[in-house]
Structure formats: C-alpha cells, structure tokens
Amino acid sequence: MSLDETQKVKILAIAFNNDLLTTIIEPIGEDRCEIVQVRKKEEFEDSFENYEDGQYAFMVCGPLLGLPFCYEVAQIFNNQCPKTPGLFITADKSLFSDKTMIKNGFDHAFLLPLDKELLKDKIVGFIDPELLKKRMFKNIKIVDLSEDTKLGFDTYVYLPLNKKYVMFSNKDQIFSSKKLEKLKEHNKGNLQIHASDIGKFYDYTAEQLKDLASGTGPLTQTEREEKLQESIRSLFIGIFEADQSKDFNSGREMLENCKNIVSTYITGSSDTNWYNQLLGTMGGSIGGYNHSSNVSTVAGLFAIGMGLPNATDIAIAGFLHDVALSDFPEEYKNLPTAEIPEEYRQIYLDHPRISVNIIKTQKMIISPEAEKAILQHHEQYDGKGFPGNIIGDRMTVEAQILALADRFVYLTSLEEGKQSLTPIQAIDHIAQQRIVSPVLIGQVKKLLPKN
C-alpha cells in the first residue's frame, strides 16, 4: 500500500493503550492519521464481519482485554483481511512473546520501547515503500576525521536537488585532503551510511574515543584532551544542528546514534545493546525510558569528553536515576518542589533514596560511585538540594555530572508548549542556579557547540 502525502492513513486500533498511540502516529504524522479505536469485546464482535482488505493500512492490537482476546482478534482478522498487516504491540515485557503472537496470527509483534525504531520502519514500509528506502540511509557525524582516517564502511552524501545518495568514500579508503576540505566546506562533517553498516560506525566511533581517552598513540596529553573535546563537541553539534534546522527526526536520529556510541563504548561491541540489557535487568521498569536513556547518553558523553575513567558508572547512574518515578505523573516531574501536589511531593523528595533501594531489591550490583550519583542527583552545590542538603564538594563529581545532564536534557529537549534552550543557554542557566561546581560548568562548556 503506497499513499501520496495528501491521503489519510486509516489505522484500526483494537484494545490499544492510548499512551502507545504516539509511537504509531509519529512516523506518519498526526495530520495524516485516522485512528479507528475498538475498546470493548462487544464492539469487535459487532463489527469484525465488516472488515475487508484495503479498508485499513494496518491493524494494531494491544493486551488491554487479555491475551486470549488478542489471539482471537489476530485469527479472525487474518481470515477476514489476509492482505492487511496485523501488529501486536505492548510495553509490558511479561506479556510479550513474538513467536507466540506470530504463531497465533499476527504478522509482527513489538515490545516498546526496545522495538520502537523497528516498529517505525515497519509502519513506514506499509504506507510508503519509497520513504523506507530513504530511511535505509542513516545520517552520521564522523569524529576525529583526518587524512589518514580509514573507515570500514562506505559513506555517501545526499544531494537534495537530485534527491539522490552519491558515494563519497569507499570502504577502507584513506581520505584525501581534497575530500576533507570538500566535506568541511559543504557538509560540516555530516555523511550518510547504509543502515546495514550502522554497527560498524558505532564500533569505529567508540574505538576512536577510547583511543583518545586512554592515551594511546603519539599525541601529547594536551593534544589528546583537545581532540577528545573536539570529537564530543562534534557529536553534540550533530544533534543540535539537526534540531535547530527543524528536522526533529534527524535530531532524534543523531541522539540515537550517540546513545549507541555510548553503549558500544561501554560494552566494546555494537552487537550488545547495553541499554536493553539494563532495562531487562530492571524488569522493564525505568522511570521515563526516553528521558532516562537521554540523560545517560549525555552524562556518558560529558564523562568521556572530560577524560574521566568511570564513564560507565556515570552512564549507569543516568539510566537508573529515576527508577522510583516509573508511575509518577509526568506533568509533575519538572515542577518546582513546592508546586507538586501534596500527595505526590514527599514521594518526589524521597525518590533518589527509593531508586537506590529498588536497584538493590532487584539484586543489581552497581558501583559505590554510581549509587552515590543516584542518591545525590537532586542535591545542589549551594546546599539547597535534596534529600540530604549537602553542600559543595561533598556532592561527588559523578553526582554533579548526572545533575547537570538531567537538567541539560530537560532544558534543551523539544516539547510542545515548552521553549527549548540552546546548549550554551542551558549551561548558563544551570550555572546561575548553582546546581554544580563552576569548575565543572567550565569543563562541560568546552564540549558543547558555541552557538
């Protein structure tokens, strides 16, 4: 089914959680979506005989009315509309088995948020195969690119006037000074690679950062520090350039790249998704997956760029810092403490301690540095934080980086009804609030784009 940009995409949603609808709508666009919802078994029983192929782009089913009902839906829909894809989607790991769902009649099954990008690609493929081909090319930012750089994958540049991807460099080709100048002049270091090579890109970038951080090679310590800062800064530039150009999907894609680079840096292999491993260890309970993973990524990049030896501890703390807020109302999380409704206020004030206790209950072993970072991530350098009102350097460096990353992600994120700040504006705002040490503010500023 291929639709032009003016056609509505009609989707049948059965027993589907409204919280998950945004994941379905996002790759299509809210203006193009027409969602038909079936919320009760009786509604489905009264209407299923009228379903036919061509009526809907695809059907999505959730577990709200129980798994036996899901199996019934899949089997009936498969008989009625054999050419219309049927998808099972859930955020509950305990209810997920892709093999069981496909065996019972669904074409595909997805567990969110782990399978979010796979789901998006699948939806795009249903409604616009040509657009899916475009998604097979990924926008990347090459760090520490020089004349002796050899990449283990092909690279491309996109020509918007011709709407074509043209090869820029072949696999294992050494870059010439002419190519580097051309790239710097026109593309600011941005290239495209085929999606099948994305793991090689993560491996390359993580290895470059590790080499710079570990001190291998002929560079002096000062040269290494400068190159490391420049490499991290180029990754942040890639994220925020895309956001400022209003290409929000590209901004998210660049952030996703950075997330996978940090994962590869920690595990040593792009084949292992570190974030998925942590999520599995915690039983799928993370307070706001997107925010937590973004804070983890940014905190990890700050730590790597500063040359700290325990970037892993800081990234772990970033991912787990809000575990206790899994069920906390989203609209209260970023309010000043005094404005949080009384029935939720004490829970919020206690959530650093509760988060640490939950991690211990799950028998997950983290370092003392990561534990202190989680416990102190709402403390402030001026002593006005919580839960312990500690002051100055009694707040660990790891906790300060986490506190900085947590606030930075919120201030720079693109959300409806909220004005986002540029990276430097966000850092200056945090500096005025005296959340972390002025020395740390100065170190982090070196890692961020100037404008």
CSV table of C-alpha atoms in Angstrom, one decimal:
chain,number,residue,atom,x,y,z
A,1,MET,CA,0.0,0.0,0.0
A,2,SER,CA,1.6,3.3,-1.1
A,3,LEU,CA,-0.1,6.5,-0.3
A,4,ASP,CA,0.6,10.1,-1.6
A,5,GLU,CA,1.2,12.8,1.0
A,6,THR,CA,-2.4,14.1,0.9
A,7,GLN,CA,-4.1,10.8,1.7
A,8,LYS,CA,-5.2,9.9,5.2
A,9,VAL,CA,-3.7,6.7,6.7
A,10,LYS,CA,-6.5,4.8,8.3
A,11,ILE,CA,-5.5,2.5,11.2
A,12,LEU,CA,-7.6,0.1,13.2
A,13,ALA,CA,-6.5,0.0,16.9
A,14,ILE,CA,-8.1,-2.8,19.0
A,15,ALA,CA,-7.7,-3.0,22.8
A,16,PHE,CA,-4.8,-0.5,22.4
A,17,ASN,CA,-3.4,1.8,25.1
A,18,ASN,CA,-3.6,5.5,24.2
A,19,ASP,CA,-0.2,6.0,25.7
A,20,LEU,CA,1.3,4.0,22.8
A,21,LEU,CA,-0.6,5.7,20.0
A,22,THR,CA,2.1,8.4,19.7
A,23,THR,CA,4.6,5.7,18.6
A,24,ILE,CA,2.1,4.7,15.8
A,25,ILE,CA,1.4,8.3,14.8
A,26,GLU,CA,4.9,9.7,14.9
A,27,PRO,CA,6.3,8.1,11.7
A,28,ILE,CA,3.2,9.0,9.7
A,29,GLY,CA,2.3,12.5,11.1
A,30,GLU,CA,-0.7,13.4,13.2
A,31,ASP,CA,-2.4,15.3,10.3
A,32,ARG,CA,-2.4,12.2,8.1
A,33,CYS,CA,-3.6,9.7,10.7
A,34,GLU,CA,-7.1,8.5,11.1
A,35,ILE,CA,-7.3,6.1,14.1
A,36,VAL,CA,-10.4,3.9,14.5
A,37,GLN,CA,-10.4,2.5,18.0
A,38,VAL,CA,-12.2,-0.6,19.3
A,39,ARG,CA,-12.2,-0.6,23.1
A,40,LYS,CA,-14.6,-3.4,24.0
A,41,LYS,CA,-15.0,-7.0,23.1
A,42,GLU,CA,-18.6,-6.3,22.1
A,43,GLU,CA,-17.5,-3.6,19.7
A,44,PHE,CA,-15.2,-6.0,17.9
A,45,GLU,CA,-17.8,-8.8,17.8
A,46,ASP,CA,-20.4,-6.4,16.3
A,47,SER,CA,-18.0,-5.0,13.7
A,48,PHE,CA,-15.5,-7.6,12.6
A,49,GLU,CA,-17.7,-9.0,9.8
A,50,ASN,CA,-17.4,-5.6,8.1
A,51,TYR,CA,-13.6,-5.6,7.9
A,52,GLU,CA,-12.1,-6.1,4.5
A,53,ASP,CA,-8.7,-5.7,2.8
A,54,GLY,CA,-8.0,-2.1,1.6
A,55,GLN,CA,-10.1,-0.6,4.4
A,56,TYR,CA,-7.1,0.0,6.7
A,57,ALA,CA,-3.4,0.4,6.2
A,58,PHE,CA,-2.8,-1.9,9.1
A,59,MET,CA,-4.3,-3.2,12.4
A,60,VAL,CA,-2.7,-2.8,15.8
A,61,CYS,CA,-3.7,-4.7,18.8
A,62,GLY,CA,-2.8,-4.3,22.5
A,63,PRO,CA,-3.2,-6.6,25.5
A,64,LEU,CA,-5.8,-4.4,27.4
A,65,LEU,CA,-8.6,-7.0,27.1
A,66,GLY,CA,-6.3,-10.0,27.8
A,67,LEU,CA,-4.1,-12.2,25.6
A,68,PRO,CA,-6.9,-14.8,24.7
A,69,PHE,CA,-8.8,-11.9,23.2
A,70,CYS,CA,-5.7,-10.8,21.3
A,71,TYR,CA,-5.3,-14.3,19.8
A,72,GLU,CA,-9.0,-14.3,18.8
A,73,VAL,CA,-8.5,-10.9,17.1
A,74,ALA,CA,-5.5,-12.0,15.2
A,75,GLN,CA,-7.0,-15.2,13.9
A,76,ILE,CA,-10.3,-13.5,12.9
A,77,PHE,CA,-8.6,-10.5,11.3
A,78,ASN,CA,-6.2,-12.8,9.4
A,79,ASN,CA,-9.2,-14.7,7.9
A,80,GLN,CA,-11.1,-11.5,7.1
A,81,CYS,CA,-8.2,-9.4,5.8
A,82,PRO,CA,-5.3,-11.6,4.9
A,83,LYS,CA,-3.5,-8.8,2.9
A,84,THR,CA,-3.8,-6.2,5.8
A,85,PRO,CA,-0.9,-6.4,8.3
A,86,GLY,CA,-1.8,-7.1,11.9
A,87,LEU,CA,0.6,-5.9,14.6
A,88,PHE,CA,0.7,-6.8,18.3
A,89,ILE,CA,2.3,-4.0,20.4
A,90,THR,CA,2.9,-3.8,24.2
A,91,ALA,CA,5.1,-2.1,26.7
A,92,ASP,CA,4.6,-5.0,29.2
A,93,LYS,CA,7.6,-7.4,29.0
A,94,SER,CA,5.7,-10.1,30.9
A,95,LEU,CA,3.0,-10.2,28.2
A,96,PHE,CA,5.4,-10.4,25.2
A,97,SER,CA,6.5,-13.3,23.1
A,98,ASP,CA,6.9,-12.5,19.5
A,99,LYS,CA,6.9,-16.2,18.5
A,100,THR,CA,3.6,-16.8,20.3
A,101,MET,CA,2.0,-13.8,18.8
A,102,ILE,CA,3.0,-14.7,15.2
A,103,LYS,CA,2.0,-18.3,15.8
A,104,ASN,CA,-1.4,-17.1,16.8
A,105,GLY,CA,-2.0,-15.0,13.6
A,106,PHE,CA,-0.2,-11.6,14.0
A,107,ASP,CA,2.2,-10.6,11.2
A,108,HIS,CA,4.6,-8.8,13.6
A,109,ALA,CA,5.0,-8.2,17.4
A,110,PHE,CA,6.8,-5.4,19.1
A,111,LEU,CA,7.9,-4.7,22.7
A,112,LEU,CA,8.2,-1.0,23.4
A,113,PRO,CA,10.4,1.0,23.9
A,114,LEU,CA,13.0,-1.6,22.8
A,115,ASP,CA,11.5,-2.2,19.4
A,116,LYS,CA,10.5,1.4,18.7
A,117,GLU,CA,12.7,2.0,15.7
A,118,LEU,CA,11.9,-1.4,14.2
A,119,LEU,CA,8.2,-0.5,14.6
A,120,LYS,CA,8.6,2.9,12.9
A,121,ASP,CA,10.5,1.3,9.9
A,122,LYS,CA,7.7,-1.3,9.6
A,123,ILE,CA,5.0,1.3,9.6
A,124,VAL,CA,6.8,3.5,7.0
A,125,GLY,CA,7.2,0.4,4.9
A,126,PHE,CA,3.5,-0.3,5.0
A,127,ILE,CA,2.4,3.1,3.7
A,128,ASP,CA,5.4,4.4,1.7
A,129,PRO,CA,8.0,1.9,0.4
A,130,GLU,CA,10.0,4.7,-1.3
A,131,LEU,CA,10.3,6.6,2.0
A,132,LEU,CA,11.5,3.4,3.7
A,133,LYS,CA,14.3,3.2,1.1
A,134,LYS,CA,15.4,6.7,2.2
A,135,ARG,CA,15.4,5.5,5.9
A,136,MET,CA,17.8,2.9,4.9
A,137,PHE,CA,20.4,5.6,4.9
A,138,LYS,CA,21.5,7.0,8.3
A,139,ASN,CA,22.8,10.5,8.9
A,140,ILE,CA,26.1,10.3,10.9
A,141,LYS,CA,28.8,12.5,12.3
A,142,ILE,CA,32.4,11.2,11.8
A,143,VAL,CA,34.7,12.2,14.8
A,144,ASP,CA,38.4,12.8,14.5
A,145,LEU,CA,38.4,12.7,10.7
A,146,SER,CA,41.9,13.3,9.2
A,147,GLU,CA,43.9,12.5,6.1
A,148,ASP,CA,45.0,9.1,7.4
A,149,THR,CA,41.5,8.0,8.5
A,150,LYS,CA,40.3,4.7,7.1
A,151,LEU,CA,36.6,3.8,7.6
A,152,GLY,CA,35.4,0.2,7.4
A,153,PHE,CA,32.2,1.2,5.6
A,154,ASP,CA,31.1,3.1,2.5
A,155,THR,CA,29.9,6.7,3.0
A,156,TYR,CA,27.5,8.8,0.9
A,157,VAL,CA,26.4,12.4,0.6
A,158,TYR,CA,22.8,13.4,-0.1
A,159,LEU,CA,22.1,15.7,-3.0
A,160,PRO,CA,18.7,17.4,-2.2
A,161,LEU,CA,18.3,18.9,-5.7
A,162,ASN,CA,18.6,15.5,-7.3
A,163,LYS,CA,17.2,13.6,-4.3
A,164,LYS,CA,20.0,11.1,-4.7
A,165,TYR,CA,22.6,9.5,-2.4
A,166,VAL,CA,26.0,9.7,-4.1
A,167,MET,CA,29.0,7.7,-2.8
A,168,PHE,CA,31.6,9.9,-1.1
A,169,SER,CA,34.2,7.3,0.0
A,170,ASN,CA,34.6,3.6,-0.4
A,171,LYS,CA,35.2,1.1,2.4
A,172,ASP,CA,38.8,1.2,3.7
A,173,GLN,CA,39.6,4.2,1.5
A,174,ILE,CA,42.0,6.7,3.1
A,175,PHE,CA,40.6,10.2,3.0
A,176,SER,CA,42.4,12.8,0.8
A,177,SER,CA,42.9,16.4,1.9
A,178,LYS,CA,40.7,17.4,-1.1
A,179,LYS,CA,37.8,15.2,0.2
A,180,LEU,CA,38.2,16.6,3.7
A,181,GLU,CA,38.1,20.2,2.5
A,182,LYS,CA,35.0,19.5,0.4
A,183,LEU,CA,33.3,17.8,3.3
A,184,LYS,CA,34.2,20.6,5.7
A,185,GLU,CA,33.1,23.3,3.3
A,186,HIS,CA,29.7,21.8,2.3
A,187,ASN,CA,28.7,19.3,4.9
A,188,LYS,CA,30.3,20.1,8.2
A,189,GLY,CA,31.3,16.5,8.8
A,190,ASN,CA,27.9,15.0,8.2
A,191,LEU,CA,27.8,11.9,6.0
A,192,GLN,CA,25.3,9.2,5.2
A,193,ILE,CA,25.8,5.4,5.5
A,194,HIS,CA,23.7,2.5,4.7
A,195,ALA,CA,21.7,1.2,7.7
A,196,SER,CA,23.4,-2.2,7.4
A,197,ASP,CA,26.7,-0.5,8.3
A,198,ILE,CA,25.5,1.4,11.4
A,199,GLY,CA,27.1,-1.1,13.8
A,200,LYS,CA,30.5,-0.6,12.1
A,201,PHE,CA,30.0,3.2,12.6
A,202,TYR,CA,29.3,2.7,16.3
A,203,ASP,CA,32.4,0.5,16.6
A,204,TYR,CA,34.6,3.0,14.8
A,205,THR,CA,33.5,6.0,16.9
A,206,ALA,CA,33.7,4.2,20.2
A,207,GLU,CA,37.2,3.0,19.4
A,208,GLN,CA,38.3,6.5,18.4
A,209,LEU,CA,37.0,7.9,21.7
A,210,LYS,CA,38.6,5.1,23.7
A,211,ASP,CA,42.0,5.6,22.0
A,212,LEU,CA,41.9,9.4,22.8
A,213,ALA,CA,40.7,8.8,26.3
A,214,SER,CA,43.3,6.1,27.1
A,215,GLY,CA,46.3,8.0,25.8
A,216,THR,CA,47.4,5.6,23.1
A,217,GLY,CA,49.3,6.9,20.1
A,218,PRO,CA,51.9,9.7,19.5
A,219,LEU,CA,49.8,12.7,20.7
A,220,THR,CA,50.7,14.7,23.8
A,221,GLN,CA,48.2,14.8,26.7
A,222,THR,CA,47.1,18.3,25.8
A,223,GLU,CA,46.6,17.3,22.1
A,224,ARG,CA,44.6,14.2,23.2
A,225,GLU,CA,42.4,16.3,25.5
A,226,GLU,CA,41.7,18.8,22.8
A,227,LYS,CA,40.9,16.1,20.2
A,228,LEU,CA,38.7,14.3,22.7
A,229,GLN,CA,36.8,17.5,23.4
A,230,GLU,CA,36.5,18.3,19.7
A,231,SER,CA,35.2,14.8,19.0
A,232,ILE,CA,32.5,15.0,21.7
A,233,ARG,CA,31.6,18.6,20.6
A,234,SER,CA,31.1,17.3,17.0
A,235,LEU,CA,28.6,14.8,18.2
A,236,PHE,CA,26.7,17.4,20.1
A,237,ILE,CA,26.8,19.7,17.1
A,238,GLY,CA,25.2,16.9,15.0
A,239,ILE,CA,22.3,16.6,17.5
A,240,PHE,CA,21.6,20.3,17.9
A,241,GLU,CA,22.2,21.4,14.3
A,242,ALA,CA,19.5,18.9,13.2
A,243,ASP,CA,17.1,20.2,15.9
A,244,GLN,CA,17.7,23.9,15.0
A,245,SER,CA,17.0,23.1,11.4
A,246,LYS,CA,13.5,21.9,12.5
A,247,ASP,CA,14.4,18.4,11.2
A,248,PHE,CA,13.3,16.9,14.5
A,249,ASN,CA,13.5,13.3,13.2
A,250,SER,CA,17.2,13.9,12.3
A,251,GLY,CA,17.8,15.4,15.7
A,252,ARG,CA,16.4,12.3,17.3
A,253,GLU,CA,18.3,10.0,15.0
A,254,MET,CA,21.6,11.8,15.9
A,255,LEU,CA,20.8,11.4,19.6
A,256,GLU,CA,20.0,7.7,19.0
A,257,ASN,CA,23.4,7.4,17.3
A,258,CYS,CA,25.1,8.9,20.3
A,259,LYS,CA,23.2,6.5,22.6
A,260,ASN,CA,24.5,3.6,20.6
A,261,ILE,CA,28.0,5.0,20.6
A,262,VAL,CA,28.0,5.2,24.4
A,263,SER,CA,26.6,1.7,24.6
A,264,THR,CA,29.4,0.4,22.3
A,265,TYR,CA,32.0,2.4,24.3
A,266,ILE,CA,30.9,0.6,27.5
A,267,THR,CA,30.4,-2.9,26.1
A,268,GLY,CA,33.1,-2.9,23.5
A,269,SER,CA,30.8,-4.2,20.8
A,270,SER,CA,27.9,-2.7,18.7
A,271,ASP,CA,26.3,-6.2,18.8
A,272,THR,CA,25.4,-5.7,22.5
A,273,ASN,CA,22.8,-3.1,23.4
A,274,TRP,CA,23.7,-2.0,26.9
A,275,TYR,CA,20.5,0.0,27.5
A,276,ASN,CA,18.4,-3.0,26.6
A,277,GLN,CA,20.4,-5.2,29.0
A,278,LEU,CA,19.9,-2.7,31.8
A,279,LEU,CA,16.2,-2.5,31.1
A,280,GLY,CA,15.9,-6.3,31.1
A,281,THR,CA,17.8,-6.4,34.4
A,282,MET,CA,15.3,-4.0,36.0
A,283,GLY,CA,12.3,-6.0,34.7
A,284,GLY,CA,11.4,-3.3,32.2
A,285,SER,CA,10.7,-0.7,35.0
A,286,ILE,CA,12.5,2.6,34.2
A,287,GLY,CA,11.1,6.0,35.1
A,288,GLY,CA,10.5,7.6,31.7
A,289,TYR,CA,12.7,5.5,29.3
A,290,ASN,CA,13.4,8.2,26.8
A,291,HIS,CA,14.4,10.8,29.4
A,292,SER,CA,16.5,8.3,31.4
A,293,SER,CA,18.3,7.0,28.3
A,294,ASN,CA,18.9,10.5,27.0
A,295,VAL,CA,20.3,11.6,30.4
A,296,SER,CA,22.5,8.5,30.5
A,297,THR,CA,23.8,9.3,27.0
A,298,VAL,CA,24.5,13.0,27.7
A,299,ALA,CA,26.1,12.2,31.1
A,300,GLY,CA,28.2,9.5,29.4
A,301,LEU,CA,29.4,11.9,26.7
A,302,PHE,CA,30.3,14.5,29.3
A,303,ALA,CA,32.3,12.0,31.3
A,304,ILE,CA,34.1,10.7,28.2
A,305,GLY,CA,34.9,14.2,27.0
A,306,MET,CA,36.3,15.1,30.4
A,307,GLY,CA,38.5,12.1,30.2
A,308,LEU,CA,37.0,10.5,33.4
A,309,PRO,CA,37.9,6.8,33.9
A,310,ASN,CA,34.4,5.8,35.2
A,311,ALA,CA,32.2,7.0,32.3
A,312,THR,CA,30.4,3.6,32.7
A,313,ASP,CA,29.4,4.3,36.3
A,314,ILE,CA,28.0,7.8,35.3
A,315,ALA,CA,26.1,6.4,32.3
A,316,ILE,CA,24.6,3.6,34.5
A,317,ALA,CA,23.5,6.2,37.1
A,318,GLY,CA,21.9,8.3,34.4
A,319,PHE,CA,19.8,5.4,33.2
A,320,LEU,CA,18.7,4.3,36.6
A,321,HIS,CA,18.4,7.7,38.4
A,322,ASP,CA,14.6,7.9,38.2
A,323,VAL,CA,13.6,4.3,38.7
A,324,ALA,CA,11.4,5.2,41.6
A,325,LEU,CA,9.4,7.6,39.3
A,326,SER,CA,8.1,4.9,36.9
A,327,ASP,CA,4.5,5.6,37.9
A,328,PHE,CA,4.9,9.2,38.9
A,329,PRO,CA,2.6,11.6,36.9
A,330,GLU,CA,4.7,13.0,34.0
A,331,GLU,CA,3.3,16.6,34.4
A,332,TYR,CA,4.7,16.9,37.9
A,333,LYS,CA,8.3,15.7,37.3
A,334,ASN,CA,9.8,19.1,36.3
A,335,LEU,CA,7.7,21.3,38.6
A,336,PRO,CA,9.4,23.2,41.4
A,337,THR,CA,9.0,21.0,44.5
A,338,ALA,CA,6.7,23.5,46.2
A,339,GLU,CA,4.3,23.3,43.2
A,340,ILE,CA,4.0,19.5,43.2
A,341,PRO,CA,0.6,18.4,44.7
A,342,GLU,CA,0.9,17.5,48.4
A,343,GLU,CA,0.0,13.8,47.8
A,344,TYR,CA,3.0,13.4,45.5
A,345,ARG,CA,5.5,15.8,47.0
A,346,GLN,CA,7.1,13.5,49.6
A,347,ILE,CA,7.4,10.7,47.0
A,348,TYR,CA,9.3,13.0,44.7
A,349,LEU,CA,11.5,14.2,47.6
A,350,ASP,CA,12.3,10.6,48.5
A,351,HIS,CA,12.8,9.2,45.0
A,352,PRO,CA,16.6,9.3,45.0
A,353,ARG,CA,16.7,7.0,48.1
A,354,ILE,CA,13.8,4.9,46.8
A,355,SER,CA,15.6,4.4,43.5
A,356,VAL,CA,18.7,3.1,45.2
A,357,ASN,CA,16.5,0.7,47.3
A,358,ILE,CA,14.7,-0.6,44.2
A,359,ILE,CA,18.1,-1.3,42.5
A,360,LYS,CA,19.2,-3.3,45.5
A,361,THR,CA,15.9,-5.1,45.6
A,362,GLN,CA,16.4,-6.2,42.0
A,363,LYS,CA,19.8,-7.6,43.2
A,364,MET,CA,21.6,-5.4,40.6
A,365,ILE,CA,25.2,-4.6,41.6
A,366,ILE,CA,26.3,-1.1,40.8
A,367,SER,CA,29.5,0.7,42.0
A,368,PRO,CA,29.5,3.0,45.1
A,369,GLU,CA,30.1,5.9,42.7
A,370,ALA,CA,27.0,5.1,40.7
A,371,GLU,CA,25.0,4.7,43.8
A,372,LYS,CA,26.1,8.0,45.3
A,373,ALA,CA,25.4,9.7,42.0
A,374,ILE,CA,21.8,8.4,42.0
A,375,LEU,CA,21.3,9.3,45.7
A,376,GLN,CA,22.7,12.9,45.2
A,377,HIS,CA,21.4,13.8,41.7
A,378,HIS,CA,19.0,16.3,43.2
A,379,GLU,CA,21.5,17.8,45.6
A,380,GLN,CA,22.9,21.2,44.7
A,381,TYR,CA,26.4,22.7,45.0
A,382,ASP,CA,24.9,25.6,47.0
A,383,GLY,CA,23.3,23.2,49.6
A,384,LYS,CA,19.7,23.9,48.5
A,385,GLY,CA,19.0,20.4,47.0
A,386,PHE,CA,17.5,17.2,48.4
A,387,PRO,CA,17.3,14.7,50.1
A,388,GLY,CA,20.4,15.5,52.2
A,389,ASN,CA,21.0,19.2,51.7
A,390,ILE,CA,24.7,18.5,51.2
A,391,ILE,CA,26.9,21.4,50.0
A,392,GLY,CA,29.9,22.0,47.8
A,393,ASP,CA,32.4,19.2,47.0
A,394,ARG,CA,30.6,16.8,49.4
A,395,MET,CA,28.5,16.3,46.3
A,396,THR,CA,30.5,13.8,44.2
A,397,VAL,CA,31.8,14.6,40.7
A,398,GLU,CA,29.6,11.8,39.3
A,399,ALA,CA,26.5,13.2,41.0
A,400,GLN,CA,27.3,16.7,39.7
A,401,ILE,CA,27.7,15.4,36.1
A,402,LEU,CA,24.4,13.5,36.5
A,403,ALA,CA,22.6,16.5,37.9
A,404,LEU,CA,23.9,18.6,35.1
A,405,ALA,CA,23.0,16.1,32.4
A,406,ASP,CA,19.5,15.7,33.9
A,407,ARG,CA,18.8,19.4,33.8
A,408,PHE,CA,20.5,19.9,30.5
A,409,VAL,CA,18.4,17.3,28.8
A,410,TYR,CA,15.2,18.9,30.1
A,411,LEU,CA,16.1,22.4,29.1
A,412,THR,CA,17.3,21.5,25.6
A,413,SER,CA,14.5,19.0,24.7
A,414,LEU,CA,11.9,19.8,22.2
A,415,GLU,CA,8.5,19.5,23.8
A,416,GLU,CA,5.1,21.1,22.9
A,417,GLY,CA,4.4,24.1,25.0
A,418,LYS,CA,8.0,24.5,26.3
A,419,GLN,CA,10.7,26.8,24.9
A,420,SER,CA,13.9,24.8,24.5
A,421,LEU,CA,17.2,26.4,25.1
A,422,THR,CA,20.4,26.1,23.1
A,423,PRO,CA,23.2,24.1,24.8
A,424,ILE,CA,25.1,27.2,26.0
A,425,GLN,CA,21.9,28.9,27.2
A,426,ALA,CA,21.1,25.7,29.1
A,427,ILE,CA,24.5,25.5,30.7
A,428,ASP,CA,24.5,29.2,31.6
A,429,HIS,CA,21.0,28.8,33.2
A,430,ILE,CA,22.2,25.8,35.2
A,431,ALA,CA,25.3,27.9,36.3
A,432,GLN,CA,23.0,30.7,37.6
A,433,GLN,CA,21.1,28.1,39.7
A,434,ARG,CA,24.4,27.0,41.3
A,435,ILE,CA,23.5,23.3,40.9
A,436,VAL,CA,27.0,22.2,40.2
A,437,SER,CA,30.6,23.5,40.6
A,438,PRO,CA,31.7,26.4,38.4
A,439,VAL,CA,34.8,24.3,37.5
A,440,LEU,CA,32.5,21.6,36.1
A,441,ILE,CA,30.5,24.1,34.2
A,442,GLY,CA,33.7,25.4,32.5
A,443,GLN,CA,34.8,21.8,31.6
A,444,VAL,CA,31.4,20.9,30.1
A,445,LYS,CA,31.3,24.2,28.1
A,446,LYS,CA,34.3,23.1,26.2
A,447,LEU,CA,32.3,20.0,24.9
A,448,LEU,CA,29.4,22.0,23.5
A,449,PRO,CA,28.8,24.0,20.3
A,450,LYS,CA,29.3,27.7,20.9
A,451,ASN,CA,26.1,28.8,19.1
